[in-house]
Short mmCIF file of C-alpha atoms and ligand atoms in Angstrom, two decimals:
data_model
loop_
_atom_site.label_atom_id
_atom_site.label_comp_id
_atom_site.label_asym_id
_atom_site.label_seq_id
_atom_site.Cartn_x
_atom_site.Cartn_y
_atom_site.Cartn_z
CA UNK X 1120 -6.50 -4.51 -16.61
CA UNK X 1121 -9.42 -3.27 -18.89
CA UNK X 1122 -8.18 -0.71 -20.95
CA UNK X 1123 -8.97 2.75 -18.54
CA UNK X 1124 -7.29 6.07 -18.94
CA UNK X 1125 -5.39 6.73 -16.50
CA UNK X 1126 -4.11 10.78 -15.41
CA UNK X 1127 -0.74 10.10 -13.07
CA UNK X 1128 0.79 13.27 -11.22
CA UNK X 1129 4.49 14.44 -10.71
CA UNK X 1130 4.65 11.76 -13.78
CA UNK X 1131 8.24 13.17 -14.91
CA UNK X 1132 10.03 12.06 -11.16
CA UNK X 1133 11.87 9.21 -10.46
CA UNK X 1134 8.03 6.91 -9.42
CA UNK X 1135 5.55 8.88 -11.99
CA UNK X 1136 7.86 7.96 -14.87
CA UNK X 1137 7.67 4.06 -13.18
CA UNK X 1138 3.27 3.90 -12.56
CA UNK X 1139 2.82 5.96 -15.86
CA UNK X 1140 5.34 2.96 -17.44
CA UNK X 1141 3.75 0.17 -15.34
CA UNK X 1142 0.04 1.33 -16.71
CA UNK X 1143 0.48 1.77 -19.99
CA UNK X 1144 2.55 -1.62 -20.67
CA UNK X 1145 -0.68 -3.03 -17.56
CA UNK X 1146 -3.28 -0.56 -20.92
CA UNK X 1147 -3.50 2.07 -19.92
CA UNK X 1148 -3.63 4.85 -22.12
CA UNK X 1149 -2.25 7.36 -20.26
CA UNK X 1150 -1.50 11.53 -19.62
CA UNK X 1151 1.34 12.07 -17.42
CA UNK X 1152 1.05 15.19 -15.96
CA UNK X 1153 4.40 17.22 -14.37
CA UNK X 1154 5.35 20.94 -14.18
CA UNK X 1155 6.78 22.18 -17.73
CA UNK X 1156 9.07 20.61 -18.13
CA UNK X 1157 12.17 21.26 -20.77
CA UNK X 1158 13.24 18.96 -24.18
CA UNK X 1159 16.04 17.39 -22.09
CA UNK X 1160 13.42 16.18 -19.29
CA UNK X 1161 10.58 15.27 -21.66
CA UNK X 1162 12.62 12.99 -24.59
CA UNK X 1163 13.90 11.77 -21.50
CA UNK X 1164 11.31 10.02 -20.22
CA UNK X 1165 9.56 10.18 -24.03
CA UNK X 1166 12.48 7.99 -24.44
CA UNK X 1167 11.91 4.75 -22.51
CA UNK X 1168 7.92 4.56 -23.28
CA UNK X 1169 8.64 3.39 -26.80
CA UNK X 1170 5.06 1.64 -27.09
CA UNK X 1171 3.54 2.33 -24.87
CA UNK X 1172 0.52 5.00 -25.24
CA UNK X 1173 2.05 7.74 -22.48
CA UNK X 1174 1.40 11.80 -23.43
CA UNK X 1175 2.63 13.88 -21.90
CA UNK X 1176 0.87 16.96 -20.64
CA UNK X 1177 2.19 19.71 -18.45
CA UNK X 1178 0.60 20.36 -15.06
CA UNK X 1179 0.87 22.96 -11.99
CA UNK X 1180 -0.92 20.53 -9.63
CA UNK X 1181 -1.49 23.40 -6.08
CA UNK X 1182 -3.22 26.15 -9.60
CA UNK X 1183 -7.10 24.60 -9.20
CA UNK X 1184 -8.46 26.10 -12.80
CA UNK X 1185 -5.20 23.99 -14.55
CA UNK X 1186 -6.17 21.22 -12.77
CA UNK X 1187 -9.83 21.39 -13.54
CA UNK X 1188 -9.08 23.01 -17.77
CA UNK X 1189 -6.28 19.33 -18.45
CA UNK X 1190 -9.28 16.92 -16.30
CA UNK X 1191 -11.60 17.85 -18.87
CA UNK X 1192 -9.18 17.76 -21.86
CA UNK X 1193 -8.76 14.37 -20.70
CA UNK X 1194 -13.13 13.19 -20.74
CA UNK X 1195 -13.41 14.70 -23.44
CA UNK X 1196 -11.04 13.47 -25.78
CA UNK X 1197 -11.26 9.93 -24.56
CA UNK X 1198 -15.05 9.43 -22.86
CA UNK X 1199 -12.98 9.35 -19.91
CA UNK X 1200 -11.13 9.26 -16.71
CA UNK X 1201 -10.62 6.29 -14.90
CA UNK X 1202 -7.50 5.91 -12.67
CA UNK X 1203 -5.63 8.98 -10.83
CA UNK X 1204 -2.82 8.75 -9.21
CA UNK X 1205 -1.40 11.71 -6.95
CA UNK X 1206 2.04 10.73 -7.20
CA UNK X 1207 3.30 14.63 -7.57
CA UNK X 1208 5.32 15.64 -4.53
CA UNK X 1209 8.85 17.43 -3.17
CA UNK X 1210 10.16 18.26 -0.05
CA UNK X 1211 10.98 21.09 2.14
CA UNK X 1212 12.93 20.10 4.81
CA UNK X 1213 13.99 21.40 7.79
CA UNK X 1214 13.53 21.12 11.65
CA UNK X 1215 10.50 23.10 13.02
CA UNK X 1216 12.27 25.64 14.64
CA UNK X 1217 13.94 27.02 11.82
CA UNK X 1218 11.44 26.01 9.78
CA UNK X 1219 10.17 29.34 6.87
CA UNK X 1220 6.01 29.43 6.37
CA UNK X 1221 7.30 28.71 3.10
CA UNK X 1222 8.44 26.13 3.26
CA UNK X 1223 6.11 24.46 4.93
CA UNK X 1224 2.94 26.37 2.23
CA UNK X 1225 5.45 24.56 -0.80
CA UNK X 1226 4.78 21.22 1.08
CA UNK X 1227 1.39 20.80 1.68
CA UNK X 1228 -0.25 23.39 -0.94
CA UNK X 1229 1.48 20.17 -3.79
CA UNK X 1230 1.00 16.71 -1.14
CA UNK X 1231 -2.71 18.19 0.23
CA UNK X 1232 -3.61 20.96 -2.52
CA UNK X 1233 -2.51 19.29 -5.84
CA UNK X 1234 -4.95 15.53 -4.55
CA UNK X 1235 -7.45 17.80 -3.50
CA UNK X 1236 -6.91 19.74 -6.63
CA UNK X 1237 -8.35 16.53 -8.34
CA UNK X 1238 -10.30 15.14 -6.55
CA UNK X 1239 -12.20 18.10 -6.87
CA UNK X 1240 -12.80 17.04 -10.53
CA UNK X 1241 -12.15 13.90 -11.38
CA UNK X 1242 -14.45 13.14 -8.77
CA UNK X 1243 -18.25 13.46 -10.64
CA UNK X 1244 -17.20 12.07 -13.73
CA UNK X 1245 -16.35 8.73 -12.36
CA UNK X 1246 -19.66 8.60 -9.84
CA UNK X 1247 -21.66 10.06 -11.94
CA UNK X 1248 -20.00 6.43 -14.83
CA UNK X 1249 -19.21 3.79 -11.94
CA UNK X 1250 -16.30 3.43 -11.55
CA UNK X 1251 -13.03 5.32 -10.02
CA UNK X 1252 -9.38 4.62 -8.80
CA UNK X 1253 -8.12 6.97 -7.26
CA UNK X 1254 -3.77 5.98 -5.68
CA UNK X 1255 -2.25 8.96 -3.26
CA UNK X 1256 0.89 7.94 -2.74
CA UNK X 1257 1.75 8.71 1.13
CA UNK X 1258 4.74 7.57 2.64
CA UNK X 1259 5.87 6.08 5.39
CA UNK X 1260 6.96 9.60 6.84
CA UNK X 1261 3.60 10.20 7.73
CA UNK X 1262 3.13 6.84 9.13
CA UNK X 1263 5.53 7.33 11.71
CA UNK X 1264 6.58 11.07 11.17
CA UNK X 1265 10.33 11.52 10.45
CA UNK X 1266 12.89 14.63 11.83
CA UNK X 1267 13.07 17.61 9.39
CA UNK X 1268 9.38 16.59 7.51
CA UNK X 1269 6.92 18.61 10.15
CA UNK X 1270 5.36 19.78 7.09
CA UNK X 1271 5.96 17.14 4.30
CA UNK X 1272 4.93 14.56 7.57
CA UNK X 1273 1.47 16.37 8.02
CA UNK X 1274 0.59 16.36 4.24
CA UNK X 1275 1.11 12.90 4.20
CA UNK X 1276 -0.79 11.60 7.30
CA UNK X 1277 -3.49 14.09 5.63
CA UNK X 1278 -3.06 12.58 2.37
CA UNK X 1279 -4.18 9.69 4.24
CA UNK X 1280 -7.55 11.43 6.18
CA UNK X 1281 -8.08 12.92 2.20
CA UNK X 1282 -7.94 8.95 1.08
CA UNK X 1283 -10.04 7.48 3.96
CA UNK X 1284 -12.44 10.42 3.64
CA UNK X 1285 -13.79 10.14 -0.26
CA UNK X 1286 -13.19 6.80 -0.19
CA UNK X 1287 -16.61 6.29 1.38
CA UNK X 1288 -18.61 9.98 0.22
CA UNK X 1289 -18.09 7.43 -2.89
CA UNK X 1290 -17.55 3.10 -2.32
CA UNK X 1291 -21.11 3.02 -3.27
CA UNK X 1292 -20.62 4.31 -6.74
CA UNK X 1293 -18.22 2.03 -7.98
CA UNK X 1294 -14.53 4.28 -7.46
CA UNK X 1295 -11.88 3.09 -4.74
CA UNK X 1296 -9.85 5.87 -2.85
CA UNK X 1297 -6.80 4.07 -1.44
CA UNK X 1298 -2.70 5.14 -0.47
CA UNK X 1299 0.46 3.25 -0.90
CA UNK X 1300 3.36 4.54 1.29
CA UNK X 1301 6.01 3.76 -0.16
CA UNK X 1302 9.65 3.76 2.28
CA UNK X 1303 13.18 4.34 0.89
CA UNK X 1304 12.75 4.17 -2.82
CA UNK X 1305 15.35 4.99 -5.35
CA UNK X 1306 14.28 7.94 -7.49
CA UNK X 1307 15.91 11.94 -7.21
CA UNK X 1308 13.78 13.25 -4.12
CA UNK X 1309 15.94 10.00 -1.71
CA UNK X 1310 19.28 10.36 -4.24
CA UNK X 1311 19.29 14.74 -3.02
CA UNK X 1312 19.58 13.04 1.32
CA UNK X 1313 23.11 12.81 2.80
CA UNK X 1314 24.53 9.05 1.70
CA UNK X 1315 25.20 8.95 4.88
CA UNK X 1316 21.47 9.30 6.72
CA UNK X 1317 20.27 7.07 3.05
CA UNK X 1318 22.54 4.90 4.49
CA UNK X 1319 21.49 4.68 8.02
CA UNK X 1320 17.90 4.46 7.06
CA UNK X 1321 18.23 1.02 4.25
CA UNK X 1322 20.25 -0.80 7.01
CA UNK X 1323 17.29 -1.02 9.03
CA UNK X 1324 15.07 -2.38 6.33
CA UNK X 1325 14.10 -6.16 6.76
CA UNK X 1326 14.43 -6.70 3.13
CA UNK X 1327 17.89 -5.14 3.26
CA UNK X 1328 17.77 -3.19 0.24
CA UNK X 1329 16.60 0.84 -0.83
CA UNK X 1330 12.90 -0.40 -2.62
CA UNK X 1331 12.59 0.15 -6.47
CA UNK X 1332 10.50 2.22 -8.63
CA UNK X 1333 9.39 -0.23 -10.07
CA UNK X 1334 8.45 -1.72 -6.78
CA UNK X 1335 6.00 1.10 -5.59
CA UNK X 1336 4.13 0.70 -9.26
CA UNK X 1337 3.11 -2.81 -8.56
CA UNK X 1338 1.11 -1.56 -5.89
CA UNK X 1339 -1.24 1.31 -7.70
CA UNK X 1340 -1.19 -1.17 -10.83
CA UNK X 1341 -2.93 -3.40 -8.03
CA UNK X 1342 -4.79 -0.46 -6.87
CA UNK X 1343 -6.53 0.61 -9.87
CA UNK X 1344 -6.92 -2.89 -11.64
CA UNK X 1345 -11.23 -2.98 -12.13
CA UNK X 1346 -10.50 -6.37 -10.09
CA UNK X 1347 -9.67 -4.16 -7.45
CA UNK X 1348 -13.67 -2.53 -6.32
CA UNK X 1349 -12.99 -4.17 -2.87
CA UNK X 1350 -10.47 -1.97 -1.15
CA UNK X 1351 -10.79 0.98 -0.30
CA UNK X 1352 -10.12 3.90 2.16
CA UNK X 1353 -6.69 1.09 2.79
CA UNK X 1354 -3.66 2.05 2.80
CA UNK X 1355 -0.57 -0.50 1.53
CA UNK X 1356 2.67 0.05 2.77
CA UNK X 1357 5.23 -0.40 0.52
CA UNK X 1358 8.83 -0.24 3.19
CA UNK X 1359 10.89 -3.90 2.58
CA UNK X 1360 9.35 -3.64 6.14
CA UNK X 1361 10.55 -1.54 8.03
CA UNK X 1362 7.60 -0.30 9.40
CA UNK X 1363 5.23 -3.39 9.79
CA UNK X 1364 1.72 -3.48 11.80
CA UNK X 1365 -1.85 -3.66 11.06
P1 NAD Y 1381 10.15 12.80 -7.67
O1 NAD Y 1381 11.80 14.15 -7.18
O2 NAD Y 1381 11.33 11.91 -8.70
O3 NAD Y 1381 9.38 13.76 -8.26
C1 NAD Y 1381 8.28 13.82 -7.88
C2 NAD Y 1381 8.18 15.14 -9.42
O4 NAD Y 1381 6.61 15.71 -8.89
C3 NAD Y 1381 8.78 15.10 -10.13
O5 NAD Y 1381 9.02 15.20 -11.21
C4 NAD Y 1381 7.62 17.31 -10.25
O6 NAD Y 1381 8.78 17.74 -10.38
C5 NAD Y 1381 6.81 16.88 -9.79
N1 NAD Y 1381 6.39 17.78 -8.89
C6 NAD Y 1381 6.52 19.02 -8.14
N2 NAD Y 1381 5.74 19.81 -7.72
C7 NAD Y 1381 4.77 19.55 -8.84
C8 NAD Y 1381 3.65 20.11 -8.98
N3 NAD Y 1381 3.19 21.43 -8.23
N4 NAD Y 1381 2.91 19.73 -10.32
C9 NAD Y 1381 3.87 18.95 -10.59
N5 NAD Y 1381 4.39 17.95 -10.84
C10 NAD Y 1381 5.00 18.02 -9.27
O7 NAD Y 1381 10.60 12.17 -6.38
P2 NAD Y 1381 9.08 10.48 -6.28
O8 NAD Y 1381 10.71 10.18 -4.86
O9 NAD Y 1381 9.03 10.17 -7.30
O10 NAD Y 1381 8.45 10.72 -5.75
C11 NAD Y 1381 7.43 10.98 -5.97
C12 NAD Y 1381 5.92 10.45 -4.36
O11 NAD Y 1381 5.72 9.24 -3.72
C13 NAD Y 1381 5.97 12.32 -4.13
O12 NAD Y 1381 4.67 12.51 -3.72
C14 NAD Y 1381 6.57 11.52 -2.78
O13 NAD Y 1381 6.59 12.60 -1.96
C15 NAD Y 1381 6.34 10.12 -2.85
N6 NAD Y 1381 7.40 9.11 -1.90
C16 NAD Y 1381 8.31 9.33 -2.23
C17 NAD Y 1381 9.71 7.59 -1.40
C18 NAD Y 1381 10.91 7.70 -2.07
O14 NAD Y 1381 11.88 7.74 -0.98
N7 NAD Y 1381 11.38 8.48 -3.24
C19 NAD Y 1381 9.25 7.45 -0.35
C20 NAD Y 1381 8.00 8.32 -0.10
C21 NAD Y 1381 6.50 9.01 -0.62
#
């Protein structure tokens, strides 16, 4: 991969850290954006980044102006923003019958508004430079629905709608927009699930194991590569065979 400038959101999370390191190992300068973090969390992240070009930037993806300021700062400092990975995410699970408006809003704001905010600010520069790679981290829950996740599944399905529409708008300008739909991956998000629920799901995965962050990061690097310019508007499932289709 050429030396590209990459911005990854949710960068301090389980998938985010691995995505940052994989892109940096591939030669990118990486801006690792996440909510303001305490020293311990930042130090923990930095400890795994030795020798890699990764810089942490505080960012709340739900704040449109903050997203604009960070994109402008990156472009001013590095001359470009080439790769955007919308990975920030939260869950606020409840059956619809019990779901509070705040739970619905919070999930849609992070996943959908967050992706919109960053794409909206990044897209003009990518089009003008004639190169861009946007990768949106969706979920198998958006493809199949999931009990207790009407908010999350709606947001993740909506994210792929954004992916396909934006892909059409910018395809002729050298910018690709794709989604990745992970199955179940071992991160703090899935560690928060009740163990018996997680074990029951993993028992149904044809690959016979839960996914690792590296499984997803490798797919991000593949779609972000200069050579992946003919793949756009696609959804790449990375789920150990849990959901197959074409
Ligand atoms: P995680 O909880 O480990 O990390 C998510 C990160 O997003 C956290 O570091 C958090 O601080 C950050 N974040 C939350 N709100 C934010 C905001 N407003 N602004 C900026 N950052 C914010 O979760 P993860 O498992 O690493 O998930 C990463 C992505 O992958 C999410 O979009 C998630 O929905 C998706 N995903 C995960 C799985 C899985 O099994 N872990 C499966 C499918 C999809």
